[in-house]
């Protein structure tokens, strides 16, 4: 009996540590802000963890109906985000990869089969969003990507926020910034999501809350460039229903494109 009691106390303590380290995020009511083409939905939701408040805005969609494309936006041919989306026939998009002060991309960037920048090995660049030649989308560890030949689209970024439904254990818990994220359940449901200023640890914890992005649970999520670069536009019948701007130009975007029927 004493042994069982010690085991129970130990288990409860462990559970308390896990809950404390990840926070106790509670989601408010989801507000649908737009029904987009290809069955995509734009939404906004508030979350609270004690006195901490977060506003999360996103667009969720099925890979059966839409895909993600990298829209390059070099300095010598720079186009406004909204015009870039409309020109590509996109229904929504967010900022994508990190870039240098001269706007050279950081890490692998592939757009419509063209390699804009080569793969890099760096601790920060721990993951890749990729569209394979046959059209399937995936989030994969940089170390597991393999050959980049034949990729249709790709953005290398990081850090990895969620893997196998669990938040990363070593995410920074101090620096606050706006966040941009691409996430999936690994079964065809995807979301582009931006967060009001949070730490990476808070963002990872929030992403593991069931039904954050819809009636499914996020299994994998990759952090994209955030802070001043964070931006999201969603279009319903060609008009913005969400338009959250970056504080300056960015090099490229991830855009949701309806699949041809």
mmCIF file of C-alpha atoms in Angstrom:
data_model
loop_
_atom_site.group_PDB
_atom_site.id
_atom_site.type_symbol
_atom_site.label_atom_id
_atom_site.label_comp_id
_atom_site.label_asym_id
_atom_site.label_seq_id
_atom_site.Cartn_x
_atom_site.Cartn_y
_atom_site.Cartn_z
ATOM 1 C CA UNK A 1 0.000 0.000 0.000
ATOM 2 C CA UNK A 2 2.818 2.381 0.946
ATOM 3 C CA UNK A 3 4.577 1.543 -2.324
ATOM 4 C CA UNK A 4 1.412 2.252 -4.300
ATOM 5 C CA UNK A 5 0.979 5.580 -2.464
ATOM 6 C CA UNK A 6 4.563 6.605 -3.230
ATOM 7 C CA UNK A 7 3.997 5.699 -6.919
ATOM 8 C CA UNK A 8 0.767 7.726 -7.012
ATOM 9 C CA UNK A 9 2.404 10.781 -5.426
ATOM 10 C CA UNK A 10 5.353 10.502 -7.822
ATOM 11 C CA UNK A 11 2.984 10.263 -10.795
ATOM 12 C CA UNK A 12 0.976 13.310 -9.720
ATOM 13 C CA UNK A 13 4.139 15.353 -9.183
ATOM 14 C CA UNK A 14 5.412 14.407 -12.636
ATOM 15 C CA UNK A 15 2.102 15.369 -14.197
ATOM 16 C CA UNK A 16 2.210 18.706 -12.387
ATOM 17 C CA UNK A 17 5.698 19.469 -13.707
ATOM 18 C CA UNK A 18 4.628 18.676 -17.263
ATOM 19 C CA UNK A 19 1.507 20.817 -16.962
ATOM 20 C CA UNK A 20 3.466 23.686 -15.435
ATOM 21 C CA UNK A 21 6.232 23.619 -18.059
ATOM 22 C CA UNK A 22 3.742 23.600 -20.918
ATOM 23 C CA UNK A 23 1.252 26.037 -19.455
ATOM 24 C CA UNK A 24 -2.479 25.619 -19.048
ATOM 25 C CA UNK A 25 -3.814 27.240 -22.183
ATOM 26 C CA UNK A 26 -7.587 27.529 -22.439
ATOM 27 C CA UNK A 27 -9.119 28.324 -25.819
ATOM 28 C CA UNK A 28 -11.966 30.791 -26.162
ATOM 29 C CA UNK A 29 -14.686 30.629 -28.787
ATOM 30 C CA UNK A 30 -13.482 30.372 -32.370
ATOM 31 C CA UNK A 31 -14.574 33.221 -34.619
ATOM 32 C CA UNK A 32 -14.890 32.329 -38.279
ATOM 33 C CA UNK A 33 -13.863 35.362 -40.312
ATOM 34 C CA UNK A 34 -14.129 33.959 -43.826
ATOM 35 C CA UNK A 35 -15.052 30.949 -45.925
ATOM 36 C CA UNK A 36 -12.523 30.857 -48.721
ATOM 37 C CA UNK A 37 -12.383 28.945 -51.986
ATOM 38 C CA UNK A 38 -11.374 25.253 -51.936
ATOM 39 C CA UNK A 39 -13.126 24.755 -48.595
ATOM 40 C CA UNK A 40 -10.520 26.734 -46.646
ATOM 41 C CA UNK A 41 -11.592 28.605 -43.523
ATOM 42 C CA UNK A 42 -10.083 31.752 -42.007
ATOM 43 C CA UNK A 43 -10.505 32.040 -38.249
ATOM 44 C CA UNK A 44 -9.436 33.825 -35.095
ATOM 45 C CA UNK A 45 -9.367 32.586 -31.534
ATOM 46 C CA UNK A 46 -8.265 33.914 -28.157
ATOM 47 C CA UNK A 47 -6.357 31.774 -25.672
ATOM 48 C CA UNK A 48 -5.455 32.403 -22.046
ATOM 49 C CA UNK A 49 -2.937 30.919 -19.650
ATOM 50 C CA UNK A 50 -3.551 32.685 -16.352
ATOM 51 C CA UNK A 51 -2.872 36.372 -16.981
ATOM 52 C CA UNK A 52 -1.272 35.693 -20.373
ATOM 53 C CA UNK A 53 -3.491 36.349 -23.383
ATOM 54 C CA UNK A 54 -2.814 35.339 -26.979
ATOM 55 C CA UNK A 55 -4.622 36.072 -30.219
ATOM 56 C CA UNK A 56 -4.233 33.374 -32.867
ATOM 57 C CA UNK A 57 -5.296 33.900 -36.471
ATOM 58 C CA UNK A 58 -5.115 31.231 -39.137
ATOM 59 C CA UNK A 59 -6.349 29.610 -42.302
ATOM 60 C CA UNK A 60 -7.083 25.868 -42.286
ATOM 61 C CA UNK A 61 -7.497 23.731 -45.389
ATOM 62 C CA UNK A 62 -7.363 20.199 -46.739
ATOM 63 C CA UNK A 63 -4.562 19.085 -49.038
ATOM 64 C CA UNK A 64 -7.223 17.319 -51.110
ATOM 65 C CA UNK A 65 -8.511 20.727 -52.180
ATOM 66 C CA UNK A 66 -5.493 23.028 -52.076
ATOM 67 C CA UNK A 67 -1.706 23.078 -51.966
ATOM 68 C CA UNK A 68 1.007 25.434 -50.727
ATOM 69 C CA UNK A 69 3.278 27.342 -53.086
ATOM 70 C CA UNK A 70 6.349 29.448 -52.345
ATOM 71 C CA UNK A 71 6.003 32.942 -53.797
ATOM 72 C CA UNK A 72 9.427 34.527 -54.240
ATOM 73 C CA UNK A 73 9.614 38.313 -53.930
ATOM 74 C CA UNK A 74 13.170 39.499 -54.731
ATOM 75 C CA UNK A 75 14.148 43.140 -54.105
ATOM 76 C CA UNK A 76 14.601 43.926 -57.811
ATOM 77 C CA UNK A 77 11.039 42.817 -58.612
ATOM 78 C CA UNK A 78 9.270 43.435 -55.328
ATOM 79 C CA UNK A 79 5.483 43.240 -55.352
ATOM 80 C CA UNK A 80 3.017 44.007 -52.573
ATOM 81 C CA UNK A 81 1.829 40.947 -50.656
ATOM 82 C CA UNK A 82 -1.816 41.349 -51.678
ATOM 83 C CA UNK A 83 -0.949 41.820 -55.362
ATOM 84 C CA UNK A 84 1.414 38.847 -55.191
ATOM 85 C CA UNK A 85 -1.350 36.604 -53.824
ATOM 86 C CA UNK A 86 -3.891 37.748 -56.386
ATOM 87 C CA UNK A 87 -1.412 37.302 -59.220
ATOM 88 C CA UNK A 88 -0.773 33.706 -58.155
ATOM 89 C CA UNK A 89 -4.467 32.873 -57.817
ATOM 90 C CA UNK A 90 -3.956 32.294 -54.096
ATOM 91 C CA UNK A 91 -6.656 32.433 -51.433
ATOM 92 C CA UNK A 92 -4.345 33.108 -48.482
ATOM 93 C CA UNK A 93 -0.718 33.302 -47.473
ATOM 94 C CA UNK A 94 1.860 34.068 -44.792
ATOM 95 C CA UNK A 95 5.473 35.196 -44.767
ATOM 96 C CA UNK A 96 7.895 32.293 -45.077
ATOM 97 C CA UNK A 97 11.685 31.930 -44.765
ATOM 98 C CA UNK A 98 14.318 33.877 -42.886
ATOM 99 C CA UNK A 99 16.453 36.255 -44.939
ATOM 100 C CA UNK A 100 19.614 38.349 -44.649
ATOM 101 C CA UNK A 101 19.714 42.154 -44.480
ATOM 102 C CA UNK A 102 20.223 42.256 -48.254
ATOM 103 C CA UNK A 103 17.121 40.010 -48.609
ATOM 104 C CA UNK A 104 19.054 36.895 -49.639
ATOM 105 C CA UNK A 105 17.115 33.875 -48.318
ATOM 106 C CA UNK A 106 18.483 31.829 -45.457
ATOM 107 C CA UNK A 107 18.271 28.085 -46.068
ATOM 108 C CA UNK A 108 16.622 26.055 -48.806
ATOM 109 C CA UNK A 109 14.011 27.836 -50.892
ATOM 110 C CA UNK A 110 12.374 26.216 -53.936
ATOM 111 C CA UNK A 111 9.584 27.860 -55.921
ATOM 112 C CA UNK A 112 7.771 26.099 -58.777
ATOM 113 C CA UNK A 113 10.673 23.694 -59.215
ATOM 114 C CA UNK A 114 13.365 26.395 -59.258
ATOM 115 C CA UNK A 115 15.936 26.439 -56.453
ATOM 116 C CA UNK A 116 16.152 30.033 -55.250
ATOM 117 C CA UNK A 117 18.615 29.202 -52.470
ATOM 118 C CA UNK A 118 20.446 26.020 -51.523
ATOM 119 C CA UNK A 119 20.003 23.850 -48.431
ATOM 120 C CA UNK A 120 21.995 24.957 -45.374
ATOM 121 C CA UNK A 121 23.104 23.144 -42.242
ATOM 122 C CA UNK A 122 22.416 25.285 -39.186
ATOM 123 C CA UNK A 123 20.897 24.627 -35.762
ATOM 124 C CA UNK A 124 18.106 27.137 -36.379
ATOM 125 C CA UNK A 125 17.106 25.599 -39.712
ATOM 126 C CA UNK A 126 15.848 22.341 -38.239
ATOM 127 C CA UNK A 127 12.889 21.673 -40.529
ATOM 128 C CA UNK A 128 11.657 21.899 -44.097
ATOM 129 C CA UNK A 129 8.228 22.367 -45.581
ATOM 130 C CA UNK A 130 8.315 20.590 -48.944
ATOM 131 C CA UNK A 131 6.102 19.713 -51.865
ATOM 132 C CA UNK A 132 7.405 16.649 -53.677
ATOM 133 C CA UNK A 133 7.346 16.283 -57.448
ATOM 134 C CA UNK A 134 4.164 14.190 -57.288
ATOM 135 C CA UNK A 135 2.406 16.958 -55.336
ATOM 136 C CA UNK A 136 2.373 15.621 -51.774
ATOM 137 C CA UNK A 137 3.132 18.110 -48.982
ATOM 138 C CA UNK A 138 5.182 17.330 -45.910
ATOM 139 C CA UNK A 139 6.956 18.775 -42.904
ATOM 140 C CA UNK A 140 10.239 16.977 -42.397
ATOM 141 C CA UNK A 141 13.359 17.321 -40.294
ATOM 142 C CA UNK A 142 16.204 18.939 -42.247
ATOM 143 C CA UNK A 143 18.389 15.950 -41.400
ATOM 144 C CA UNK A 144 15.834 13.593 -42.988
ATOM 145 C CA UNK A 145 15.040 15.566 -46.143
ATOM 146 C CA UNK A 146 17.451 13.736 -48.429
ATOM 147 C CA UNK A 147 18.064 14.886 -51.983
ATOM 148 C CA UNK A 148 16.473 18.165 -52.966
ATOM 149 C CA UNK A 149 16.314 17.306 -56.657
ATOM 150 C CA UNK A 150 12.738 17.044 -57.824
ATOM 151 C CA UNK A 151 11.211 19.204 -55.110
ATOM 152 C CA UNK A 152 8.419 21.395 -56.429
ATOM 153 C CA UNK A 153 8.308 23.781 -53.450
ATOM 154 C CA UNK A 154 10.384 24.075 -50.278
ATOM 155 C CA UNK A 155 11.143 26.388 -47.372
ATOM 156 C CA UNK A 156 13.763 25.553 -44.747
ATOM 157 C CA UNK A 157 13.159 27.166 -41.380
ATOM 158 C CA UNK A 158 12.913 26.485 -37.668
ATOM 159 C CA UNK A 159 12.878 25.735 -34.890
ATOM 160 C CA UNK A 160 10.680 22.669 -34.924
ATOM 161 C CA UNK A 161 7.750 23.479 -32.610
ATOM 162 C CA UNK A 162 5.657 20.290 -32.499
ATOM 163 C CA UNK A 163 6.582 16.723 -33.386
ATOM 164 C CA UNK A 164 4.353 13.681 -32.887
ATOM 165 C CA UNK A 165 1.830 15.940 -31.189
ATOM 166 C CA UNK A 166 4.274 17.111 -28.507
ATOM 167 C CA UNK A 167 5.848 20.542 -28.094
ATOM 168 C CA UNK A 168 9.630 20.771 -28.316
ATOM 169 C CA UNK A 169 11.274 20.409 -24.912
ATOM 170 C CA UNK A 170 14.049 22.972 -25.467
ATOM 171 C CA UNK A 171 12.123 25.864 -27.028
ATOM 172 C CA UNK A 172 13.094 29.348 -25.861
ATOM 173 C CA UNK A 173 10.859 30.504 -23.005
ATOM 174 C CA UNK A 174 12.050 34.104 -22.704
ATOM 175 C CA UNK A 175 11.915 36.109 -25.939
ATOM 176 C CA UNK A 176 8.505 37.458 -26.953
ATOM 177 C CA UNK A 177 7.731 37.997 -30.639
ATOM 178 C CA UNK A 178 4.963 37.571 -33.170
ATOM 179 C CA UNK A 179 5.084 34.043 -34.621
ATOM 180 C CA UNK A 180 4.300 32.529 -38.018
ATOM 181 C CA UNK A 181 3.742 28.769 -38.246
ATOM 182 C CA UNK A 182 2.881 26.056 -40.758
ATOM 183 C CA UNK A 183 1.200 23.024 -39.167
ATOM 184 C CA UNK A 184 -0.401 19.701 -40.106
ATOM 185 C CA UNK A 185 -1.986 16.618 -38.596
ATOM 186 C CA UNK A 186 -0.034 14.439 -41.021
ATOM 187 C CA UNK A 187 -3.287 13.187 -42.541
ATOM 188 C CA UNK A 188 -4.051 15.918 -45.045
ATOM 189 C CA UNK A 189 -5.207 18.768 -42.803
ATOM 190 C CA UNK A 190 -3.029 21.887 -42.841
ATOM 191 C CA UNK A 191 -2.990 25.369 -41.356
ATOM 192 C CA UNK A 192 -1.064 28.608 -41.707
ATOM 193 C CA UNK A 193 -1.163 30.332 -38.326
ATOM 194 C CA UNK A 194 0.127 33.558 -36.793
ATOM 195 C CA UNK A 195 0.332 34.422 -33.099
ATOM 196 C CA UNK A 196 0.409 37.666 -31.145
ATOM 197 C CA UNK A 197 3.730 38.060 -29.275
ATOM 198 C CA UNK A 198 4.633 34.853 -27.420
ATOM 199 C CA UNK A 199 7.752 32.886 -26.594
ATOM 200 C CA UNK A 200 8.572 29.871 -28.731
ATOM 201 C CA UNK A 201 7.788 27.638 -25.741
ATOM 202 C CA UNK A 202 4.352 29.233 -25.351
ATOM 203 C CA UNK A 203 3.708 28.888 -29.077
ATOM 204 C CA UNK A 204 4.665 25.216 -29.050
ATOM 205 C CA UNK A 205 2.427 24.547 -26.048
ATOM 206 C CA UNK A 206 -0.530 26.321 -27.657
ATOM 207 C CA UNK A 207 -0.122 24.342 -30.864
ATOM 208 C CA UNK A 208 -0.632 21.091 -28.949
ATOM 209 C CA UNK A 209 -4.047 22.142 -27.612
ATOM 210 C CA UNK A 210 -6.670 19.994 -29.408
ATOM 211 C CA UNK A 211 -8.840 21.735 -31.999
ATOM 212 C CA UNK A 212 -6.722 24.880 -32.181
ATOM 213 C CA UNK A 213 -6.809 24.847 -35.994
ATOM 214 C CA UNK A 214 -10.022 22.864 -36.492
ATOM 215 C CA UNK A 215 -11.549 19.491 -35.680
ATOM 216 C CA UNK A 216 -8.143 17.843 -35.709
ATOM 217 C CA UNK A 217 -4.975 17.845 -33.607
ATOM 218 C CA UNK A 218 -1.692 19.264 -34.815
ATOM 219 C CA UNK A 219 1.008 16.602 -35.002
ATOM 220 C CA UNK A 220 3.777 18.623 -36.662
ATOM 221 C CA UNK A 221 4.462 22.349 -36.704
ATOM 222 C CA UNK A 222 7.397 24.389 -37.986
ATOM 223 C CA UNK A 223 8.252 27.938 -36.995
ATOM 224 C CA UNK A 224 8.715 30.337 -39.916
ATOM 225 C CA UNK A 225 10.226 33.821 -39.818
ATOM 226 C CA UNK A 226 8.335 35.890 -37.258
ATOM 227 C CA UNK A 227 8.590 39.167 -35.402
ATOM 228 C CA UNK A 228 8.452 42.128 -37.769
ATOM 229 C CA UNK A 229 8.068 39.762 -40.755
ATOM 230 C CA UNK A 230 4.855 38.132 -39.513
ATOM 231 C CA UNK A 231 2.016 38.679 -41.978
ATOM 232 C CA UNK A 232 -1.192 36.959 -43.064
ATOM 233 C CA UNK A 233 -3.739 37.729 -45.753
ATOM 234 C CA UNK A 234 -6.878 35.686 -46.467
ATOM 235 C CA UNK A 235 -9.125 36.395 -49.459
ATOM 236 C CA UNK A 236 -12.826 35.642 -49.774
ATOM 237 C CA UNK A 237 -14.041 36.178 -53.340
ATOM 238 C CA UNK A 238 -10.884 38.187 -54.005
ATOM 239 C CA UNK A 239 -11.322 40.605 -51.092
ATOM 240 C CA UNK A 240 -9.291 40.483 -47.871
ATOM 241 C CA UNK A 241 -11.131 39.190 -44.807
ATOM 242 C CA UNK A 242 -7.843 39.056 -42.890
ATOM 243 C CA UNK A 243 -4.994 41.462 -43.594
ATOM 244 C CA UNK A 244 -2.230 41.508 -40.984
ATOM 245 C CA UNK A 245 0.852 43.242 -42.347
ATOM 246 C CA UNK A 246 4.559 42.807 -41.733
ATOM 247 C CA UNK A 247 6.508 45.848 -40.546
ATOM 248 C CA UNK A 248 8.617 45.833 -43.706
ATOM 249 C CA UNK A 249 9.358 43.871 -46.899
ATOM 250 C CA UNK A 250 9.984 40.121 -46.684
ATOM 251 C CA UNK A 251 11.686 37.859 -49.197
ATOM 252 C CA UNK A 252 9.052 35.172 -49.787
ATOM 253 C CA UNK A 253 5.649 33.834 -48.805
ATOM 254 C CA UNK A 254 3.784 30.543 -48.443
ATOM 255 C CA UNK A 255 0.493 30.768 -50.334
ATOM 256 C CA UNK A 256 -2.555 28.504 -50.411
ATOM 257 C CA UNK A 257 -3.486 27.677 -54.012
ATOM 258 C CA UNK A 258 -6.702 25.781 -54.894
ATOM 259 C CA UNK A 259 -6.012 22.540 -56.750
ATOM 260 C CA UNK A 260 -7.179 22.359 -60.360
ATOM 261 C CA UNK A 261 -10.337 20.332 -60.864
#
